[in-house]
Short mmCIF file of C-alpha atoms in Angstrom, two decimals:
data_model
loop_
_atom_site.label_atom_id
_atom_site.label_comp_id
_atom_site.label_asym_id
_atom_site.label_seq_id
_atom_site.Cartn_x
_atom_site.Cartn_y
_atom_site.Cartn_z
CA UNK A 10 -95.84 -167.02 25.94
CA UNK A 11 -98.87 -169.19 25.19
CA UNK A 12 -99.13 -171.20 28.40
CA UNK A 13 -101.96 -169.12 29.82
CA UNK A 14 -104.28 -172.06 30.49
CA UNK A 15 -102.15 -173.64 33.19
CA UNK A 16 -102.03 -170.96 35.88
CA UNK A 17 -105.67 -169.98 35.64
CA UNK A 18 -107.10 -173.48 35.34
CA UNK A 19 -105.09 -174.67 38.33
CA UNK A 20 -106.02 -171.55 40.31
CA UNK A 21 -109.68 -172.27 39.62
CA UNK A 22 -109.21 -175.87 40.76
CA UNK A 23 -107.50 -174.73 43.97
CA UNK A 24 -110.40 -172.35 44.62
CA UNK A 25 -112.99 -175.07 43.99
CA UNK A 26 -111.32 -177.41 46.46
CA UNK A 27 -110.72 -174.68 49.07
CA UNK A 28 -114.41 -173.72 48.92
CA UNK A 29 -115.40 -177.39 49.28
CA UNK A 30 -117.38 -177.24 46.06
CA UNK A 31 -115.95 -180.63 45.15
CA UNK A 32 -114.75 -183.39 47.46
CA UNK A 33 -111.06 -183.10 48.33
CA UNK A 34 -110.43 -186.69 47.24
CA UNK A 35 -110.93 -185.56 43.63
CA UNK A 36 -107.83 -183.39 43.88
CA UNK A 37 -105.53 -186.42 43.77
CA UNK A 38 -107.29 -187.93 40.77
CA UNK A 39 -107.07 -184.54 39.03
CA UNK A 40 -103.27 -184.61 39.28
CA UNK A 41 -103.07 -188.24 38.17
CA UNK A 42 -105.27 -187.43 35.17
CA UNK A 43 -103.12 -184.41 34.41
CA UNK A 44 -99.98 -186.59 34.44
CA UNK A 45 -101.56 -189.05 31.99
CA UNK A 46 -102.75 -186.17 29.82
CA UNK A 47 -99.19 -184.86 29.54
CA UNK A 48 -98.19 -187.98 27.63
CA UNK A 49 -101.14 -187.64 25.27
CA UNK A 50 -100.44 -184.02 24.35
CA UNK A 51 -96.68 -184.39 24.02
CA UNK A 52 -97.25 -187.22 21.52
CA UNK A 53 -98.51 -184.63 19.03
CA UNK A 54 -94.94 -183.30 18.95
CA UNK A 55 -92.84 -180.58 20.49
CA UNK A 56 -93.31 -178.52 17.34
CA UNK A 57 -96.96 -177.98 18.31
CA UNK A 58 -97.95 -175.42 20.97
CA UNK A 59 -99.89 -178.01 22.99
CA UNK A 60 -96.96 -180.40 22.97
CA UNK A 61 -94.56 -177.68 24.05
CA UNK A 62 -96.86 -176.49 26.82
CA UNK A 63 -97.35 -179.98 28.18
CA UNK A 64 -93.63 -180.76 28.00
CA UNK A 65 -92.91 -177.55 29.91
CA UNK A 66 -95.40 -178.44 32.63
CA UNK A 67 -94.36 -182.10 32.81
CA UNK A 68 -90.62 -181.36 32.97
CA UNK A 69 -91.08 -178.59 35.55
CA UNK A 70 -93.15 -180.83 37.80
CA UNK A 71 -90.69 -183.69 37.32
CA UNK A 72 -87.76 -181.43 38.23
CA UNK A 73 -89.60 -180.24 41.35
CA UNK A 74 -90.25 -183.91 42.29
CA UNK A 75 -94.02 -183.47 42.00
CA UNK A 76 -93.96 -186.18 39.33
CA UNK A 77 -91.76 -189.16 40.11
CA UNK A 78 -90.14 -191.45 37.54
CA UNK A 79 -89.50 -194.85 39.10
CA UNK A 80 -86.78 -197.39 38.22
CA UNK A 81 -89.46 -199.69 36.74
CA UNK A 82 -90.24 -196.89 34.25
CA UNK A 83 -93.59 -195.97 35.79
CA UNK A 84 -94.67 -192.58 37.08
CA UNK A 85 -96.50 -191.35 40.13
CA UNK A 86 -97.60 -188.05 41.60
CA UNK A 87 -95.91 -186.91 44.80
CA UNK A 88 -98.92 -185.35 46.51
CA UNK A 89 -96.71 -183.76 49.16
CA UNK A 90 -94.93 -181.64 46.54
CA UNK A 91 -97.35 -181.17 43.66
CA UNK A 92 -99.27 -178.14 44.99
CA UNK A 93 -96.08 -176.18 45.64
CA UNK A 94 -94.62 -177.18 42.26
CA UNK A 95 -97.76 -176.09 40.40
CA UNK A 96 -97.78 -172.81 42.30
CA UNK A 97 -94.12 -172.15 41.47
CA UNK A 98 -94.71 -172.87 37.77
CA UNK A 99 -97.77 -170.63 37.75
CA UNK A 100 -95.78 -167.87 39.42
CA UNK A 101 -92.92 -168.21 36.92
CA UNK A 102 -95.21 -168.14 33.87
CA UNK A 103 -97.39 -165.30 35.14
CA UNK A 104 -94.35 -163.21 36.11
CA UNK A 105 -92.84 -163.65 32.65
CA UNK A 106 -96.15 -162.68 31.07
CA UNK A 107 -96.69 -159.69 33.37
CA UNK A 108 -93.22 -158.31 32.65
CA UNK A 109 -93.38 -159.07 28.94
CA UNK A 110 -90.05 -160.82 29.47
CA UNK A 111 -89.28 -162.33 26.05
CA UNK A 112 -85.82 -163.47 27.12
CA UNK A 113 -87.22 -165.15 30.24
CA UNK A 114 -89.89 -166.86 28.14
CA UNK A 115 -87.29 -168.10 25.67
CA UNK A 116 -85.10 -169.46 28.45
CA UNK A 117 -88.04 -171.20 30.12
CA UNK A 118 -89.11 -172.80 26.84
CA UNK A 119 -85.55 -173.75 25.95
CA UNK A 120 -85.00 -175.47 29.28
CA UNK A 121 -88.33 -177.26 29.74
CA UNK A 122 -89.82 -177.84 26.27
CA UNK A 123 -87.52 -180.75 25.58
CA UNK A 124 -87.81 -184.49 25.21
CA UNK A 125 -86.25 -185.51 28.51
CA UNK A 126 -85.24 -189.16 29.05
CA UNK A 127 -88.23 -189.98 31.31
CA UNK A 128 -90.65 -188.42 28.84
CA UNK A 129 -89.02 -190.29 25.96
CA UNK A 130 -89.28 -193.62 27.83
CA UNK A 131 -92.98 -193.06 28.50
CA UNK A 132 -93.72 -192.19 24.88
CA UNK A 133 -91.73 -195.18 23.61
CA UNK A 134 -93.75 -197.47 25.88
CA UNK A 135 -96.98 -196.08 24.45
CA UNK A 136 -95.66 -196.63 20.92
CA UNK A 137 -94.55 -200.19 21.71
CA UNK A 138 -98.05 -201.21 22.74
CA UNK A 139 -99.58 -199.39 19.77
CA UNK A 140 -101.62 -196.79 21.63
CA UNK A 141 -102.83 -194.44 18.89
CA UNK A 142 -101.90 -190.77 19.14
CA UNK A 143 -105.46 -189.80 18.32
CA UNK A 144 -108.65 -191.56 17.42
CA UNK A 145 -110.04 -192.00 13.93
CA UNK A 146 -113.73 -192.72 14.37
CA UNK A 147 -115.54 -194.74 11.76
CA UNK A 148 -119.27 -194.70 11.24
CA UNK A 149 -120.33 -197.88 9.42
CA UNK A 150 -124.00 -196.85 9.22
CA UNK A 151 -123.13 -193.47 7.71
CA UNK A 152 -120.75 -195.14 5.27
CA UNK A 153 -123.47 -197.57 4.23
CA UNK A 154 -125.97 -194.73 3.74
CA UNK A 155 -123.53 -192.81 1.55
CA UNK A 156 -122.87 -195.77 -0.74
#
């Protein structure tokens, strides 16, 4: 199961905040940034490992009410539930990895690596306003020099 980045990166963030190495008010912005980043990575497709991993995390946190999908089709982070939801996801992934539980991994991926209705709505909104999936930088000076 290739979702190793989530548990350890979040554990490091928890440690950093607990040790007061960064101001606690950054914790909320970290979760908001993570939510926005989910949409970016899933846009690459659920066939890609990054897309699958982000869909798994997004859908788990949505199911645990750490992410909230509102009737006006916007999202927010429920800061009262997000720490516990992240911890439960980390525990689930690490337990599957520690046991080498292929069946458990398959079931987890099958359940959470899907295009759920809230995720689909968010991605459609990004498409409708023509937000590019990725950037394609151009370098006019370099182009001119190569001509």
